Short mmCIF file of C-alpha atoms and ligand atoms in Angstrom, two decimals:
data_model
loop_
_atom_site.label_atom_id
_atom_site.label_comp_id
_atom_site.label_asym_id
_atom_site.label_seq_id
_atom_site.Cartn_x
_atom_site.Cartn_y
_atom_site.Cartn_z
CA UNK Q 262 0.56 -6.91 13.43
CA UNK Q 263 2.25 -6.72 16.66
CA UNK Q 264 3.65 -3.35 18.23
CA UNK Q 265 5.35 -3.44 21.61
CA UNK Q 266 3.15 -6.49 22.69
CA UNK Q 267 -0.03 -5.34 21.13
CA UNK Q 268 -1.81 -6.64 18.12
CA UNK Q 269 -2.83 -3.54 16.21
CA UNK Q 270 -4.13 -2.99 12.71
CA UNK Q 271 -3.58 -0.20 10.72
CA UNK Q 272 -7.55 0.98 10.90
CA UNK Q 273 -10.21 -0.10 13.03
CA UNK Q 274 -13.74 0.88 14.64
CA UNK Q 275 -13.53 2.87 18.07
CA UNK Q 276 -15.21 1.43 21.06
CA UNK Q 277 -17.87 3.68 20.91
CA UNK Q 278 -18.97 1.95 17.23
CA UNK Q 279 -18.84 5.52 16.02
CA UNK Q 280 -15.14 6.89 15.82
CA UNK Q 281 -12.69 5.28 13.63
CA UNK Q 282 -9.08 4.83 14.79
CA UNK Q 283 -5.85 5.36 12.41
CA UNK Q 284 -1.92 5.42 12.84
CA UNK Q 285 -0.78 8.74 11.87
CA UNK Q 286 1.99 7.42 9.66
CA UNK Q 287 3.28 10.91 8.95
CA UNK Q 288 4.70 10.48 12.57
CA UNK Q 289 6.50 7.19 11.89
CA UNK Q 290 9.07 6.24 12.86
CA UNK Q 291 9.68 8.52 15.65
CA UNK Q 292 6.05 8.54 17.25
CA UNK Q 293 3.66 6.20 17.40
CA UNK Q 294 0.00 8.13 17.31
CA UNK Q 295 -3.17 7.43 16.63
CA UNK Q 296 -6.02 9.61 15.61
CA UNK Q 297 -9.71 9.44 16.04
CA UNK Q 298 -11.30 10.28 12.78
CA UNK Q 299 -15.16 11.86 13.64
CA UNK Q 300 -15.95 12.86 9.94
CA UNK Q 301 -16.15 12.54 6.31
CA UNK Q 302 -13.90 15.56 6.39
CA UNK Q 303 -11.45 14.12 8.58
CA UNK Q 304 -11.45 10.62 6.69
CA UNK Q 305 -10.41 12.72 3.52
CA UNK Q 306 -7.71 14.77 5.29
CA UNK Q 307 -6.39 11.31 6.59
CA UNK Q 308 -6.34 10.47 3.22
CA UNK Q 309 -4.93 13.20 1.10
CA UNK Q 310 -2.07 14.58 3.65
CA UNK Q 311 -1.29 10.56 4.17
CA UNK Q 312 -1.69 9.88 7.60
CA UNK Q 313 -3.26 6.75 6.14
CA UNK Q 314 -1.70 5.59 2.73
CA UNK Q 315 -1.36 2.39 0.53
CA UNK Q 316 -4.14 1.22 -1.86
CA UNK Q 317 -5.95 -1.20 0.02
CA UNK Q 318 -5.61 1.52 3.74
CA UNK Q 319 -6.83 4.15 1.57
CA UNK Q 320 -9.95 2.27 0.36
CA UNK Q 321 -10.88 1.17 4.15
CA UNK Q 322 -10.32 4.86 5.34
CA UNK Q 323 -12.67 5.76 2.44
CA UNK Q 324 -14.85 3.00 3.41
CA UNK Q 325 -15.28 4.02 6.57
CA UNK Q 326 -15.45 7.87 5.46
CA UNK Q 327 -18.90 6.92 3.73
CA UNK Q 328 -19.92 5.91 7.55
CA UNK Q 329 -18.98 9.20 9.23
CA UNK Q 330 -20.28 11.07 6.29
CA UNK Q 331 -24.13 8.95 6.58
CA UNK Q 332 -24.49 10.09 9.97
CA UNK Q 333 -24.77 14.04 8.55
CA UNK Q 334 -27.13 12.59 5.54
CA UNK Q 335 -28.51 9.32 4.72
CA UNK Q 336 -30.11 10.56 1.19
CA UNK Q 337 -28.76 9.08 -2.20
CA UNK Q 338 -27.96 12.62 -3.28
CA UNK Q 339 -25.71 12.83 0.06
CA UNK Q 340 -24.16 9.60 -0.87
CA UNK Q 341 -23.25 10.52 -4.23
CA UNK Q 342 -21.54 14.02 -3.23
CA UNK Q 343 -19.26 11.88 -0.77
CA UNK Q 344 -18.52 9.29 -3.43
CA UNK Q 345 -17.20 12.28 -5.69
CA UNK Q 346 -15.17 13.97 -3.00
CA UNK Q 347 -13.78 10.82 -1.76
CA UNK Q 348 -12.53 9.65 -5.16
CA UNK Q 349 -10.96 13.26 -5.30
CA UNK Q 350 -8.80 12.49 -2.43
CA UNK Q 351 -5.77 11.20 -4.35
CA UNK Q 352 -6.42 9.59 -8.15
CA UNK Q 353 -4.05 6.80 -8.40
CA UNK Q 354 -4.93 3.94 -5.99
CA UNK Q 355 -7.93 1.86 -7.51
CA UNK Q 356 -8.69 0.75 -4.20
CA UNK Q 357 -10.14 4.18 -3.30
CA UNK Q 358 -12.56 4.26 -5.97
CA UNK Q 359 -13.32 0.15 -5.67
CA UNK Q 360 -13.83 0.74 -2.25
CA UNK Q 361 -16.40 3.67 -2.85
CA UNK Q 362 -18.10 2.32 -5.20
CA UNK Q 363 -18.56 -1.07 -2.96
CA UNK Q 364 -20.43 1.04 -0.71
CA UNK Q 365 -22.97 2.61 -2.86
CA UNK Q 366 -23.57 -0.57 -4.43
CA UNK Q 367 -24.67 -2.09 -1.54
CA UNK Q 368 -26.07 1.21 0.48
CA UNK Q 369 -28.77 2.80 -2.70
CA UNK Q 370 -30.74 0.18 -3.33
CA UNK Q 371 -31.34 0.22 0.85
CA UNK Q 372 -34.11 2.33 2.75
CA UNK Q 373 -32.49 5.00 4.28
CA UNK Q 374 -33.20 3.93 7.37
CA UNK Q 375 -31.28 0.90 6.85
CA UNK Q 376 -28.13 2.73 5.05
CA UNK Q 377 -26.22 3.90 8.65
CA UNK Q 378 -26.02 0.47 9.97
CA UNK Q 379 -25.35 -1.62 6.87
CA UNK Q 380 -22.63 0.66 6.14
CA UNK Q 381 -20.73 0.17 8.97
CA UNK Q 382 -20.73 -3.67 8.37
CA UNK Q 383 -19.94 -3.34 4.89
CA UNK Q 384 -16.86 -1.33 5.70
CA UNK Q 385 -16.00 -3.51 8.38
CA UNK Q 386 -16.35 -6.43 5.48
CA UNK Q 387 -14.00 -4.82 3.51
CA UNK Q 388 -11.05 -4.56 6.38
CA UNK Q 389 -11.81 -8.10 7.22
CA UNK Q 390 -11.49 -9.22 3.97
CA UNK Q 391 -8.27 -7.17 3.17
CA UNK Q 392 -6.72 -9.08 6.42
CA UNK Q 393 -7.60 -12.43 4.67
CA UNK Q 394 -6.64 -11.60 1.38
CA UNK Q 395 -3.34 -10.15 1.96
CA UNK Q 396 -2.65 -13.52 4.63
CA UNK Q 397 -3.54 -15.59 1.32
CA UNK Q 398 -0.81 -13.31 -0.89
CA UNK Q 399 1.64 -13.61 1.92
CA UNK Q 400 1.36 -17.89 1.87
CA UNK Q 401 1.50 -17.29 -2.08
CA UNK Q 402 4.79 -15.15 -1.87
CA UNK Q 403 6.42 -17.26 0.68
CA UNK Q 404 6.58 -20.77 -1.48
CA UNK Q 405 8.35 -18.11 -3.87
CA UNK Q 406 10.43 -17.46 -1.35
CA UNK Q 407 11.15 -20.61 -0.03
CA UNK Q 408 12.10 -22.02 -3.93
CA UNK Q 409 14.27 -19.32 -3.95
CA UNK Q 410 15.99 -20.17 -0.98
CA UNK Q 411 16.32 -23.80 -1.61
CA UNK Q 412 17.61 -23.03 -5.31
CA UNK Q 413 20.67 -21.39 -3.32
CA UNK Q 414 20.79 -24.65 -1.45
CA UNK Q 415 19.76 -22.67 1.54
CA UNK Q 416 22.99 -20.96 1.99
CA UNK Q 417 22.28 -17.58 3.44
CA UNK Q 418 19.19 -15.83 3.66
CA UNK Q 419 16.39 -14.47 0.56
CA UNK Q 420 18.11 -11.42 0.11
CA UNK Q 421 14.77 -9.21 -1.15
CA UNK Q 422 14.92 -6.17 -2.18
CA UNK Q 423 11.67 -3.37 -1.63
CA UNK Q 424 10.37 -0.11 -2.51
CA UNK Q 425 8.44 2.31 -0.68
CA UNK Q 426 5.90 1.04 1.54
CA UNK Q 427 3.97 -2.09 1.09
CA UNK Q 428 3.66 -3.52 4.44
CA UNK Q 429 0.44 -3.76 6.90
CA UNK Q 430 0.55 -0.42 7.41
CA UNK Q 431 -0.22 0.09 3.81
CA UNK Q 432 -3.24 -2.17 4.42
CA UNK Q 433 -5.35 -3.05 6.83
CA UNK Q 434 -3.06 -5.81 8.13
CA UNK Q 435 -0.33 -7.88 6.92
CA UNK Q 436 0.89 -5.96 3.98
CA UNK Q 437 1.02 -7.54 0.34
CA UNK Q 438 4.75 -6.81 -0.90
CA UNK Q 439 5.94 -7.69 2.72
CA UNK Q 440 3.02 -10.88 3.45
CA UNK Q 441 5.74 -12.90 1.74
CA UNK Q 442 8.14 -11.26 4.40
CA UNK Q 443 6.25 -12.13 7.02
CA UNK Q 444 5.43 -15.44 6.36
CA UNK Q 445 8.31 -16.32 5.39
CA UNK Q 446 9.60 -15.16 8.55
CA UNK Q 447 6.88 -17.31 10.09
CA UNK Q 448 8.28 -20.59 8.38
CA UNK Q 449 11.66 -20.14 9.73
CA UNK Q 450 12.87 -19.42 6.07
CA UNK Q 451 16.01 -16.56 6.25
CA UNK Q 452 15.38 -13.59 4.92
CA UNK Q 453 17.15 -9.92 4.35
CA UNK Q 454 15.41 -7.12 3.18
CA UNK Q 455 16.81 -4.34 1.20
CA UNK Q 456 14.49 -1.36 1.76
CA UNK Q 457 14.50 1.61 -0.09
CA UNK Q 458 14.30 4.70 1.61
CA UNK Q 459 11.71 5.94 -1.29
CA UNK Q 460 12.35 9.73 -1.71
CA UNK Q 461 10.50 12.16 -1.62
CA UNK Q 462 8.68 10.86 1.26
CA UNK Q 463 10.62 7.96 2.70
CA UNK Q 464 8.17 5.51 3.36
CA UNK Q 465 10.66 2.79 3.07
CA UNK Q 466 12.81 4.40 5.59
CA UNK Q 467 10.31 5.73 7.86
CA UNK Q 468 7.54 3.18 7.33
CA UNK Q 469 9.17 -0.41 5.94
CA UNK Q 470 12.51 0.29 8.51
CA UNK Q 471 10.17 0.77 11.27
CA UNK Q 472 7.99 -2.43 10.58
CA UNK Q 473 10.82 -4.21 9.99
CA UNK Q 474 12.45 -3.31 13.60
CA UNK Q 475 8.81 -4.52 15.22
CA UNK Q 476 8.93 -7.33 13.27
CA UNK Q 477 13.04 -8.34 14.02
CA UNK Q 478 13.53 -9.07 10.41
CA UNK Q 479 16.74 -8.33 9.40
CA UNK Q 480 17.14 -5.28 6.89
CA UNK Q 481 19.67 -2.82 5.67
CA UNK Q 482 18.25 0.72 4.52
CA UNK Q 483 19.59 1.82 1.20
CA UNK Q 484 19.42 4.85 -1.38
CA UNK Q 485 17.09 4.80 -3.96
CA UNK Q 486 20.13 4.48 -6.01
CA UNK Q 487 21.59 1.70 -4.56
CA UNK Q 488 19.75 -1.14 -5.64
CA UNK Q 489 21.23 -1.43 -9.05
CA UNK Q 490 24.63 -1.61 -7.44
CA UNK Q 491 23.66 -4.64 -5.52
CA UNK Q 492 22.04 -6.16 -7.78
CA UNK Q 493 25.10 -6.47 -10.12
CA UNK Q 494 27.07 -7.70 -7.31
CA UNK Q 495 24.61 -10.67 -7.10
CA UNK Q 496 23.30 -9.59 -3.55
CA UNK Q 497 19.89 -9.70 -4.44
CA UNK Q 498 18.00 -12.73 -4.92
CA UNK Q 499 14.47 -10.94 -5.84
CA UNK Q 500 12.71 -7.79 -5.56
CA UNK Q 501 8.79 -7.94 -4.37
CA UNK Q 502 6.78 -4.39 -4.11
CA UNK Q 503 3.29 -3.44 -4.51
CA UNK Q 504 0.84 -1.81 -6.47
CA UNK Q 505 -1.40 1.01 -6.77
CA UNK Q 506 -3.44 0.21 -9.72
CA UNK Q 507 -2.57 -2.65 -11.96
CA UNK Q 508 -4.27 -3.15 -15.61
CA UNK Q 509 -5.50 -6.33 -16.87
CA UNK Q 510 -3.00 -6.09 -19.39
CA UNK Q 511 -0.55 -6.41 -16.12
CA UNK Q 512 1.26 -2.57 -16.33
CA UNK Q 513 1.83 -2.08 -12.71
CA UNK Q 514 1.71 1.51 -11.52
CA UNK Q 515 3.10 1.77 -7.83
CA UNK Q 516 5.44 4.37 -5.87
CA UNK Q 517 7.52 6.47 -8.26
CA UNK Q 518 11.38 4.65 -8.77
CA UNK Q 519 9.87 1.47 -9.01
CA UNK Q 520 10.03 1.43 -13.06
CA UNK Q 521 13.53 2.04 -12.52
CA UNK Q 522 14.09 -1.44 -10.32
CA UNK Q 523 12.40 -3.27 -12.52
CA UNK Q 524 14.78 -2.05 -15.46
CA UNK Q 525 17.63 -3.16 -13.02
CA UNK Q 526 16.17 -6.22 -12.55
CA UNK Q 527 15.34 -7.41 -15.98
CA UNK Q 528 19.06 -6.49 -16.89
CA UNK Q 529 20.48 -8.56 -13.99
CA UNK Q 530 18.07 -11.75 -15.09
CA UNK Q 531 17.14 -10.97 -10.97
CA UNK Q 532 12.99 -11.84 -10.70
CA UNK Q 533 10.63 -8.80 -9.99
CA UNK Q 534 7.67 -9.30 -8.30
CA UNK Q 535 4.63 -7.58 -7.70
CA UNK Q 536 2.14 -8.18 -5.07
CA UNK Q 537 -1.65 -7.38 -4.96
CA UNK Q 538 -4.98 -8.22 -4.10
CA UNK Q 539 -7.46 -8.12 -6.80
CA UNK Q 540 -9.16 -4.88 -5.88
CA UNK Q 541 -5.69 -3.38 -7.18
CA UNK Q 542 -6.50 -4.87 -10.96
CA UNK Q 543 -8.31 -1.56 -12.90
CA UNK Q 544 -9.90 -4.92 -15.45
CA UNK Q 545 -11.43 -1.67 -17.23
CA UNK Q 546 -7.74 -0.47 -18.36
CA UNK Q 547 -5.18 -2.15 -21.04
CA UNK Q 548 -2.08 0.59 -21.24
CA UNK Q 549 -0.86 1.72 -17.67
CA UNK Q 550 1.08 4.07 -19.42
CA UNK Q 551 -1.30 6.37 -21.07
CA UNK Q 552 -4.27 5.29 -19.40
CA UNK Q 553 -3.27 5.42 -15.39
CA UNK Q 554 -3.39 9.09 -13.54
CA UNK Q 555 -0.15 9.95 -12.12
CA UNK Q 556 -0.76 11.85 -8.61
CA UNK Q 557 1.49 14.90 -8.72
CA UNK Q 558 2.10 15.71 -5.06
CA UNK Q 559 3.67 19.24 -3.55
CA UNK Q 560 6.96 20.08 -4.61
CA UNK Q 561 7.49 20.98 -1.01
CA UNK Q 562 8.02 17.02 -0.76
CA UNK Q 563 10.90 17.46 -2.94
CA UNK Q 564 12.67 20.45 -1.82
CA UNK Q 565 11.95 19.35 1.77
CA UNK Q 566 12.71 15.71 3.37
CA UNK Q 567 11.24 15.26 7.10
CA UNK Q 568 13.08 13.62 9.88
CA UNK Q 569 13.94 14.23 13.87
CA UNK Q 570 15.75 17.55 15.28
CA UNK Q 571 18.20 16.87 18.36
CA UNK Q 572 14.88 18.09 20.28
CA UNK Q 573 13.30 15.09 19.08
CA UNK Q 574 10.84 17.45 17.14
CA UNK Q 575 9.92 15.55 13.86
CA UNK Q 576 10.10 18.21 11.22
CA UNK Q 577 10.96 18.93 7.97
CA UNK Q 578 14.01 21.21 6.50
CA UNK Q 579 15.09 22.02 3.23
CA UNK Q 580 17.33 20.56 0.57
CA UNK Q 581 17.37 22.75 -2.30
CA UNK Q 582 17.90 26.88 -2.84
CA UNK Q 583 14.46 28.54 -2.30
CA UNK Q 584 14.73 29.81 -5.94
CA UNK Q 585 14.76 26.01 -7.25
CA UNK Q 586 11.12 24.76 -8.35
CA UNK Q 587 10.59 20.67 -8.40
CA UNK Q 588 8.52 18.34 -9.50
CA UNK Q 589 6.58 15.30 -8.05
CA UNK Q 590 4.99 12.81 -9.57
CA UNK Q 591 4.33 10.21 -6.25
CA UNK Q 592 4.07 6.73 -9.40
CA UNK Q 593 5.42 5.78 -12.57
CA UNK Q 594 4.14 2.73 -14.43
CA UNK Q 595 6.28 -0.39 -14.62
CA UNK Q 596 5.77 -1.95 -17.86
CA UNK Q 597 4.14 -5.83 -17.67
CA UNK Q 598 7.14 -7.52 -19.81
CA UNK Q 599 9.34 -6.17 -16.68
CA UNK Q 600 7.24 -8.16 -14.44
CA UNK Q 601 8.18 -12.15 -13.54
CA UNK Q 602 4.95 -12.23 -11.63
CA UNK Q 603 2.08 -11.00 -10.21
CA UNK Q 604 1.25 -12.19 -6.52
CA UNK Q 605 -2.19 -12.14 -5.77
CA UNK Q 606 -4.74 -13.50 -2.80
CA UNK Q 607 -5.76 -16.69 -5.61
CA UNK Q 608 -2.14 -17.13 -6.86
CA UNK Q 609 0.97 -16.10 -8.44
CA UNK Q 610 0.32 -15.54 -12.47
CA UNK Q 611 2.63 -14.43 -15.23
CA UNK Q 612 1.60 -10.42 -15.75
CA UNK Q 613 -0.63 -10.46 -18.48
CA UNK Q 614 -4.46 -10.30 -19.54
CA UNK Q 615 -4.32 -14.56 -19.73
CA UNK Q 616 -2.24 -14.74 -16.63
CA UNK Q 617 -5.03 -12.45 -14.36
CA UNK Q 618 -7.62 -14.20 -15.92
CA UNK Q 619 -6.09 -17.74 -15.02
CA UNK Q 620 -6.69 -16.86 -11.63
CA UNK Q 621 -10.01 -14.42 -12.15
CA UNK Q 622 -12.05 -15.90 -14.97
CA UNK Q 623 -15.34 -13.35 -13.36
CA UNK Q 624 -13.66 -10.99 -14.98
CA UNK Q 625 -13.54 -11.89 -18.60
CA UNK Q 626 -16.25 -10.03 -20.52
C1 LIG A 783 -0.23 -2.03 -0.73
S1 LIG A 783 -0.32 -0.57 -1.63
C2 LIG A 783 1.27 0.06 -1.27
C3 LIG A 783 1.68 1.10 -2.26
O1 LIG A 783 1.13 2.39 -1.91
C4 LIG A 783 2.22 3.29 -1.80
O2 LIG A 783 1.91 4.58 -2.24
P1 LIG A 783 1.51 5.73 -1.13
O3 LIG A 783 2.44 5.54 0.03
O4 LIG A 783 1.73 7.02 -1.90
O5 LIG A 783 0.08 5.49 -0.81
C5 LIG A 783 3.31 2.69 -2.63
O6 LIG A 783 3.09 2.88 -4.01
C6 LIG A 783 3.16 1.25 -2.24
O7 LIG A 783 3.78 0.31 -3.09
#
């Protein structure tokens, strides 16, 4: 996506082949950094303190991670520690562990000689493969889009409402809830986003906002609390947000609040739409609910919320008494008969075991 002029993606391989290169997105949106990760170590800090986030990011970091961690061991044994300590890294996202266990699939049975190199293409595979994928979800969200906006005879613009962060820089480019966005941008098809700031840690406000500026695509931030309101008042025309880990059964777990839109939603006959790639669909699970690990993050996130001083010093200050504990769970699990539709890289199906298998018959056992 473009930044000031420059194309960037949200990971990539330094110049030197070695390196790899990340946004720190725990800078966003008041400075634009990027880091040079050097090791497996780094690529799992990046990872669990969220300097690199979103399903399909996180599995490309991870990706990569196997790389830097094969140049201080080539041996199976080796690969199969990092496998475990990657997957540690945060237990939600699918991707991570889909994105692991790519790479030992394809690095074990190799010599290892041959591991090193191969890895390095495989992980660059998987990032150019996320680009096309979530460019084939974003021309499958925009004809939604576009219907949408000709069933209000095109007065206005696609008022869509958003949670969290599910744009390229939750991927490796391109986004999936905000593809649509994009392209329908791209079309010359209006639309307004509603973006949810996403407590505790704001990645709407501090992630979506900031794409959104980049991008000129008119937006309003809002409360978490907000949307409801607005969707009574018939000033939303759909929601779209993404997903973590999705079940074949079609539970969606993503960013925590997003259960709650969906309620609003269904009560306001307003579609809800979720959009993913198929790495996202765990085809091993059937209830999201009691099946799907819920990260619980810091309750510093909580009592805390991070933003700019008049210094310009991004830092974080307090919201609560010392004395008050908190709890953070970073997803909840929106329940499939919530969800008009799934939005994938082969298709928009209804959420469901026949729908995902309309459009990914490989995966019926
Ligand atoms: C395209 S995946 C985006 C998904 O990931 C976010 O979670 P986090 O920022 O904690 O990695 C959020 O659930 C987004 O919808």
């Amino acid at each position: 996506m473009k930044v000031n002029g420059k194309v960037y993606r949200s990971i990539w391989l330094a110049d030197d082949g070695v390196g790899v290169e990340i946004i720190d997105q725990t800078q966003l949106p008041f400075r634009f950094v990027t880091v040079r990760l050097n090791t497996l170590d780094e690529a799992m800090d990046a990872i669990s303190r969220m300097l690199v986030r979103g399903a399909p990011l996180i599995g490309a970091t991870a990706a990569y991670g196997i790389c830097l961690g094969l140049r201080e061991g080539v041996s199976s044994e080796s690969l199969e520690k990092m496998a475990v300590r990657l997957v540690s890294c945060r237990p939600t996202a699918v991707n991570l562990r889909w994105a692991v266990d790519r790479m030992l699939r394809v690095l074990l049975p190799l010599p290892e000689k041959s591991r090193l190199l191969e890895a390095y293409q495989e992980a660059a595979r998987i990032c150019e493969e996320d680009v096309q994928t979530n460019e084939a979800i974003g021309r499958h969200g925009m004809a939604l889009i576009r219907d949408i906006w000709h069933s209000k005879q095109k007065n206005g613009p696609v008022n869509i409402l958003t949670h969290c962060n599910a744009g390229w820089l939750a991927t490796v480019d391109w986004g999936t809830a905000l593809a649509p966005v994009y392209a329908a941008a791209d079309e010359g098809i209006p639309v307004h986003i509603w973006v949810d700031e996403t407590r505790p840690r704001n990645q709407g406000a501090g992630l979506t906002a900031w794409e959104l500026v980049a991008a000129d695509i008119p937006h309003h931030l809002i409360t978490d609390n907000t949307g409801g309101h607005l969707m009574q008042h018939g000033l939303v025309d759909c929601c779209i947000v993404g997903s973590d880990r999705t079940t074949a059964a079609g539970d969606v777990c993503n960013k925590i609040g997003t259960y709650l839109k969906a309620l609003a939603a269904s009560d306001n006959n307003i579609p809800f739409y979720v959009a993913l790639p198929g790495s996202t669909v765990d085809w091993t699970l059937h209830d999201g609910l009691a099946e799907i690990p819920i990260e619980e993050r810091d309750e510093l996130e909580v009592l805390r919320i991070r933003g700019k001083d008049e210094e310009g010093r991004v830092c974080a200050v307090a919201i609560a008494p010392e004395a008050t504990p908190a709890l953070n769970p970073a997803f909840d699990v929106t329940p499939a008969r919530l969800v008009t539709g799934l939005i994938t890289e082969r298709g928009v199906c209804a959420a469901g075991r026949i729908g995902l298998l309309s459009l990914y018959p490989e995966q019926a056992q």
